[in-house]
mmCIF file of C-alpha atoms in Angstrom:
data_model
loop_
_atom_site.group_PDB
_atom_site.id
_atom_site.type_symbol
_atom_site.label_atom_id
_atom_site.label_comp_id
_atom_site.label_asym_id
_atom_site.label_seq_id
_atom_site.Cartn_x
_atom_site.Cartn_y
_atom_site.Cartn_z
ATOM 1 C CA UNK A 3 -23.765 11.001 -36.260
ATOM 2 C CA UNK A 4 -25.148 8.304 -33.995
ATOM 3 C CA UNK A 5 -21.883 6.375 -34.240
ATOM 4 C CA UNK A 6 -19.834 9.480 -33.413
ATOM 5 C CA UNK A 7 -22.139 10.256 -30.514
ATOM 6 C CA UNK A 8 -21.833 6.687 -29.240
ATOM 7 C CA UNK A 9 -18.040 6.766 -29.447
ATOM 8 C CA UNK A 10 -17.981 10.113 -27.708
ATOM 9 C CA UNK A 11 -20.153 8.768 -24.908
ATOM 10 C CA UNK A 12 -17.880 5.746 -24.616
ATOM 11 C CA UNK A 13 -14.819 7.967 -24.259
ATOM 12 C CA UNK A 14 -16.584 10.116 -21.676
ATOM 13 C CA UNK A 15 -17.640 6.997 -19.803
ATOM 14 C CA UNK A 16 -14.078 5.630 -19.824
ATOM 15 C CA UNK A 17 -12.634 8.910 -18.598
ATOM 16 C CA UNK A 18 -15.313 9.100 -15.918
ATOM 17 C CA UNK A 19 -14.494 5.538 -14.834
ATOM 18 C CA UNK A 20 -10.788 6.377 -14.678
ATOM 19 C CA UNK A 21 -11.427 9.444 -12.528
ATOM 20 C CA UNK A 22 -13.727 7.389 -10.319
ATOM 21 C CA UNK A 23 -11.067 4.689 -9.798
ATOM 22 C CA UNK A 24 -8.383 7.252 -9.040
ATOM 23 C CA UNK A 25 -10.600 9.183 -6.633
ATOM 24 C CA UNK A 26 -11.579 6.001 -4.838
ATOM 25 C CA UNK A 27 -7.940 5.006 -4.342
ATOM 26 C CA UNK A 28 -6.976 8.508 -3.227
ATOM 27 C CA UNK A 29 -9.868 8.623 -0.762
ATOM 28 C CA UNK A 30 -8.547 5.438 0.804
ATOM 29 C CA UNK A 31 -4.918 6.521 0.622
ATOM 30 C CA UNK A 32 -5.316 9.980 2.197
ATOM 31 C CA UNK A 33 -6.171 8.847 5.773
ATOM 32 C CA UNK A 34 -3.587 6.074 5.514
ATOM 33 C CA UNK A 35 -0.937 8.673 4.694
ATOM 34 C CA UNK A 36 -1.916 10.535 7.844
ATOM 35 C CA UNK A 37 -1.596 7.323 9.858
ATOM 36 C CA UNK A 38 1.802 6.758 8.260
ATOM 37 C CA UNK A 39 2.979 10.247 9.252
ATOM 38 C CA UNK A 40 1.788 9.565 12.803
ATOM 39 C CA UNK A 41 3.703 6.280 12.783
ATOM 40 C CA UNK A 42 6.918 8.043 11.757
ATOM 41 C CA UNK A 43 6.381 10.669 14.461
ATOM 42 C CA UNK A 44 5.782 8.055 17.173
ATOM 43 C CA UNK A 45 8.724 6.000 15.992
ATOM 44 C CA UNK A 46 11.032 8.982 16.479
ATOM 45 C CA UNK A 47 9.682 9.308 20.038
ATOM 46 C CA UNK A 48 10.252 5.645 20.904
ATOM 47 C CA UNK A 49 13.399 5.014 18.872
ATOM 48 C CA UNK A 50 15.719 5.173 21.880
ATOM 49 C CA UNK A 51 13.491 2.823 23.885
ATOM 50 C CA UNK A 52 13.320 0.383 20.982
ATOM 51 C CA UNK A 53 17.111 0.252 20.913
ATOM 52 C CA UNK A 54 18.449 -2.508 18.693
ATOM 53 C CA UNK A 55 14.891 -3.447 17.694
ATOM 54 C CA UNK A 56 14.414 -0.067 15.982
ATOM 55 C CA UNK A 57 15.790 -1.610 12.775
ATOM 56 C CA UNK A 58 12.555 -3.587 12.463
ATOM 57 C CA UNK A 59 10.569 -0.356 12.219
ATOM 58 C CA UNK A 60 13.092 1.457 10.047
ATOM 59 C CA UNK A 61 12.773 -1.265 7.425
ATOM 60 C CA UNK A 62 8.988 -0.992 7.422
ATOM 61 C CA UNK A 63 9.037 2.802 7.304
ATOM 62 C CA UNK A 64 11.305 2.770 4.240
ATOM 63 C CA UNK A 65 9.064 0.135 2.644
ATOM 64 C CA UNK A 66 5.931 2.170 3.354
ATOM 65 C CA UNK A 67 7.480 5.331 1.946
ATOM 66 C CA UNK A 68 8.453 3.498 -1.242
ATOM 67 C CA UNK A 69 4.950 2.110 -1.576
ATOM 68 C CA UNK A 70 3.428 5.595 -1.322
ATOM 69 C CA UNK A 71 5.669 6.738 -4.165
ATOM 70 C CA UNK A 72 4.784 3.663 -6.221
ATOM 71 C CA UNK A 73 1.069 4.244 -5.715
ATOM 72 C CA UNK A 74 1.397 7.873 -6.785
ATOM 73 C CA UNK A 75 3.404 6.849 -9.874
ATOM 74 C CA UNK A 76 0.840 4.202 -10.834
ATOM 75 C CA UNK A 77 -2.028 6.657 -10.405
ATOM 76 C CA UNK A 78 -0.264 9.197 -12.592
ATOM 77 C CA UNK A 79 0.249 6.502 -15.241
ATOM 78 C CA UNK A 80 -3.340 5.293 -15.013
ATOM 79 C CA UNK A 81 -2.289 1.914 -13.622
ATOM 80 C CA UNK A 82 -5.145 1.734 -11.160
ATOM 81 C CA UNK A 83 -5.089 -2.033 -10.643
ATOM 82 C CA UNK A 84 -1.387 -1.931 -9.771
ATOM 83 C CA UNK A 85 -1.960 1.028 -7.464
ATOM 84 C CA UNK A 86 -4.778 -0.834 -5.711
ATOM 85 C CA UNK A 87 -2.627 -3.936 -5.166
ATOM 86 C CA UNK A 88 0.178 -1.869 -3.651
ATOM 87 C CA UNK A 89 -2.363 -0.035 -1.497
ATOM 88 C CA UNK A 90 -3.551 -3.331 -0.013
ATOM 89 C CA UNK A 91 0.051 -4.236 0.922
ATOM 90 C CA UNK A 92 0.658 -0.727 2.239
ATOM 91 C CA UNK A 93 -2.382 -0.904 4.510
ATOM 92 C CA UNK A 94 -1.379 -4.309 5.898
ATOM 93 C CA UNK A 95 2.205 -3.279 6.695
ATOM 94 C CA UNK A 96 1.041 0.030 8.170
ATOM 95 C CA UNK A 97 -1.545 -1.603 10.443
ATOM 96 C CA UNK A 98 0.992 -4.163 11.650
ATOM 97 C CA UNK A 99 3.634 -1.487 12.311
ATOM 98 C CA UNK A 100 1.202 0.713 14.235
ATOM 99 C CA UNK A 101 0.165 -2.218 16.435
ATOM 100 C CA UNK A 102 3.764 -3.197 17.151
ATOM 101 C CA UNK A 103 4.683 0.367 18.056
ATOM 102 C CA UNK A 104 1.723 0.411 20.442
ATOM 103 C CA UNK A 105 2.967 -2.537 22.496
ATOM 104 C CA UNK A 106 6.687 -3.070 21.858
ATOM 105 C CA UNK A 107 8.308 -0.043 23.523
ATOM 106 C CA UNK A 108 6.827 -0.721 26.954
ATOM 107 C CA UNK A 109 7.576 -4.451 26.773
ATOM 108 C CA UNK A 110 11.119 -3.833 25.523
ATOM 109 C CA UNK A 111 11.761 -1.331 28.291
ATOM 110 C CA UNK A 112 10.592 -3.789 30.954
ATOM 111 C CA UNK A 113 12.224 -6.910 29.491
ATOM 112 C CA UNK A 114 15.578 -5.524 28.367
ATOM 113 C CA UNK A 115 16.151 -2.500 30.600
ATOM 114 C CA UNK A 116 14.267 -2.821 33.886
ATOM 115 C CA UNK A 117 14.745 -6.576 34.379
ATOM 116 C CA UNK A 118 18.468 -6.593 33.477
ATOM 117 C CA UNK A 119 18.974 -3.683 35.877
ATOM 118 C CA UNK A 120 17.245 -5.624 38.664
ATOM 119 C CA UNK A 121 19.238 -8.729 37.796
ATOM 120 C CA UNK A 122 22.525 -6.820 37.897
ATOM 121 C CA UNK A 123 21.558 -5.366 41.279
ATOM 122 C CA UNK A 124 20.964 -8.811 42.847
ATOM 123 C CA UNK A 125 24.229 -10.114 41.338
ATOM 124 C CA UNK A 126 26.119 -7.226 42.923
ATOM 125 C CA UNK A 127 24.384 -7.831 46.257
ATOM 126 C CA UNK A 128 25.260 -11.515 46.053
ATOM 127 C CA UNK A 129 28.939 -10.789 45.391
ATOM 128 C CA UNK A 130 29.081 -8.219 48.198
ATOM 129 C CA UNK A 131 27.530 -10.671 50.647
ATOM 130 C CA UNK A 132 30.034 -13.363 49.670
ATOM 131 C CA UNK A 133 32.876 -10.933 50.401
ATOM 132 C CA UNK A 134 31.300 -10.204 53.780
ATOM 133 C CA UNK A 135 31.457 -13.898 54.649
ATOM 134 C CA UNK A 136 27.907 -15.009 54.031
ATOM 135 C CA UNK A 137 27.496 -18.696 53.191
ATOM 136 C CA UNK A 138 25.101 -18.625 50.234
ATOM 137 C CA UNK A 139 24.981 -22.191 48.935
ATOM 138 C CA UNK A 140 21.220 -22.363 49.624
ATOM 139 C CA UNK A 141 20.582 -19.499 47.193
ATOM 140 C CA UNK A 142 21.750 -21.689 44.267
ATOM 141 C CA UNK A 143 22.859 -18.644 42.324
ATOM 142 C CA UNK A 144 24.598 -20.567 39.532
ATOM 143 C CA UNK A 145 21.323 -22.311 38.654
ATOM 144 C CA UNK A 146 19.460 -19.014 38.622
ATOM 145 C CA UNK A 147 22.143 -17.374 36.484
ATOM 146 C CA UNK A 148 22.022 -20.124 33.897
ATOM 147 C CA UNK A 149 18.227 -19.998 33.630
ATOM 148 C CA UNK A 150 17.922 -16.207 33.678
ATOM 149 C CA UNK A 151 20.636 -15.546 31.105
ATOM 150 C CA UNK A 152 19.206 -18.225 28.806
ATOM 151 C CA UNK A 153 15.796 -16.545 29.136
ATOM 152 C CA UNK A 154 17.198 -13.160 28.106
ATOM 153 C CA UNK A 155 18.788 -14.696 25.003
ATOM 154 C CA UNK A 156 15.582 -16.518 24.065
ATOM 155 C CA UNK A 157 13.379 -13.480 24.629
ATOM 156 C CA UNK A 158 15.611 -11.314 22.454
ATOM 157 C CA UNK A 159 15.110 -13.730 19.562
ATOM 158 C CA UNK A 160 11.361 -13.790 20.182
ATOM 159 C CA UNK A 161 11.207 -9.989 20.036
ATOM 160 C CA UNK A 162 13.158 -9.960 16.780
ATOM 161 C CA UNK A 163 10.582 -12.373 15.385
ATOM 162 C CA UNK A 164 7.806 -10.056 16.665
ATOM 163 C CA UNK A 165 6.254 -12.845 18.735
ATOM 164 C CA UNK A 166 6.601 -10.899 21.982
ATOM 165 C CA UNK A 167 2.874 -10.979 22.798
ATOM 166 C CA UNK A 168 3.132 -14.770 23.047
ATOM 167 C CA UNK A 169 5.739 -14.703 25.820
ATOM 168 C CA UNK A 170 4.124 -12.562 28.518
ATOM 169 C CA UNK A 171 4.152 -15.537 30.893
ATOM 170 C CA UNK A 172 7.854 -16.141 30.227
ATOM 171 C CA UNK A 173 8.638 -12.487 30.965
ATOM 172 C CA UNK A 174 6.625 -12.681 34.173
ATOM 173 C CA UNK A 175 8.458 -15.881 35.174
ATOM 174 C CA UNK A 176 11.804 -14.191 34.530
ATOM 175 C CA UNK A 177 10.825 -11.258 36.747
ATOM 176 C CA UNK A 178 9.740 -13.665 39.494
ATOM 177 C CA UNK A 179 13.057 -15.549 39.362
ATOM 178 C CA UNK A 180 15.002 -12.319 39.812
ATOM 179 C CA UNK A 181 12.721 -11.391 42.692
ATOM 180 C CA UNK A 182 13.229 -14.845 44.256
ATOM 181 C CA UNK A 183 16.977 -14.246 44.408
ATOM 182 C CA UNK A 184 16.424 -10.893 46.075
ATOM 183 C CA UNK A 185 14.088 -12.480 48.643
ATOM 184 C CA UNK A 186 16.550 -15.300 49.395
ATOM 185 C CA UNK A 187 19.419 -12.868 49.862
ATOM 186 C CA UNK A 188 17.293 -10.786 52.200
ATOM 187 C CA UNK A 189 16.430 -13.920 54.170
ATOM 188 C CA UNK A 190 20.122 -14.722 54.498
ATOM 189 C CA UNK A 191 20.775 -11.223 55.832
ATOM 190 C CA UNK A 192 17.942 -11.549 58.352
ATOM 191 C CA UNK A 193 19.140 -14.994 59.432
ATOM 192 C CA UNK A 194 22.661 -13.700 60.048
ATOM 193 C CA UNK A 195 21.350 -10.680 61.968
ATOM 194 C CA UNK A 196 19.225 -12.970 64.137
ATOM 195 C CA UNK A 197 22.176 -15.309 64.674
ATOM 196 C CA UNK A 198 24.459 -12.439 65.649
ATOM 197 C CA UNK A 199 21.831 -11.002 68.022
ATOM 198 C CA UNK A 200 21.377 -14.372 69.721
ATOM 199 C CA UNK A 201 25.138 -14.736 70.086
ATOM 200 C CA UNK A 202 25.313 -11.317 71.711
ATOM 201 C CA UNK A 203 22.654 -12.403 74.212
ATOM 202 C CA UNK A 204 24.542 -15.585 74.992
ATOM 203 C CA UNK A 205 27.790 -13.726 75.559
ATOM 204 C CA UNK A 206 25.974 -11.195 77.740
ATOM 205 C CA UNK A 207 25.129 -13.942 80.250
ATOM 206 C CA UNK A 208 28.597 -15.488 80.311
#
């Protein structure tokens, strides 16, 4: 009787331990699932802004979804150690994805939409001024173009490698270069206006 009672207690203890392990994993998984759903929701909001970089998030979202299914399967099969290992990976990928989605959209919008738009505007102004007869050698546009376009290519690679937080200074420098062109072109316009006004004064006294 004592042996039967002992074995029964052992079985009860094992079952209790199994339930405890499963409950502990589920308690940790439940809020993470909610964070995952929020990630998917926010991704759908920012997908257009992310543009070509959206593939980085799509890959992670698919991976996270698969991991949820794997955790549930392992829990159902009583494979608690396997479920716990997957949960650790799930949490790491989820945290990383949430952080990237917090910062990337705004930086992508500025770096690859706002700055290119500003750059295109100064290029168009430069070409228009050349047609109007402005002498613009002092602007050194070809040097600017080479540097700016190389920066855009480099920054795109950096964003794909998710190292964008390391290049804030480079993005700022790129914005300043574009602004420098705009300032120089404006100076050329002012110089020509002043020259023309002075010529008018000269002719007025002839």
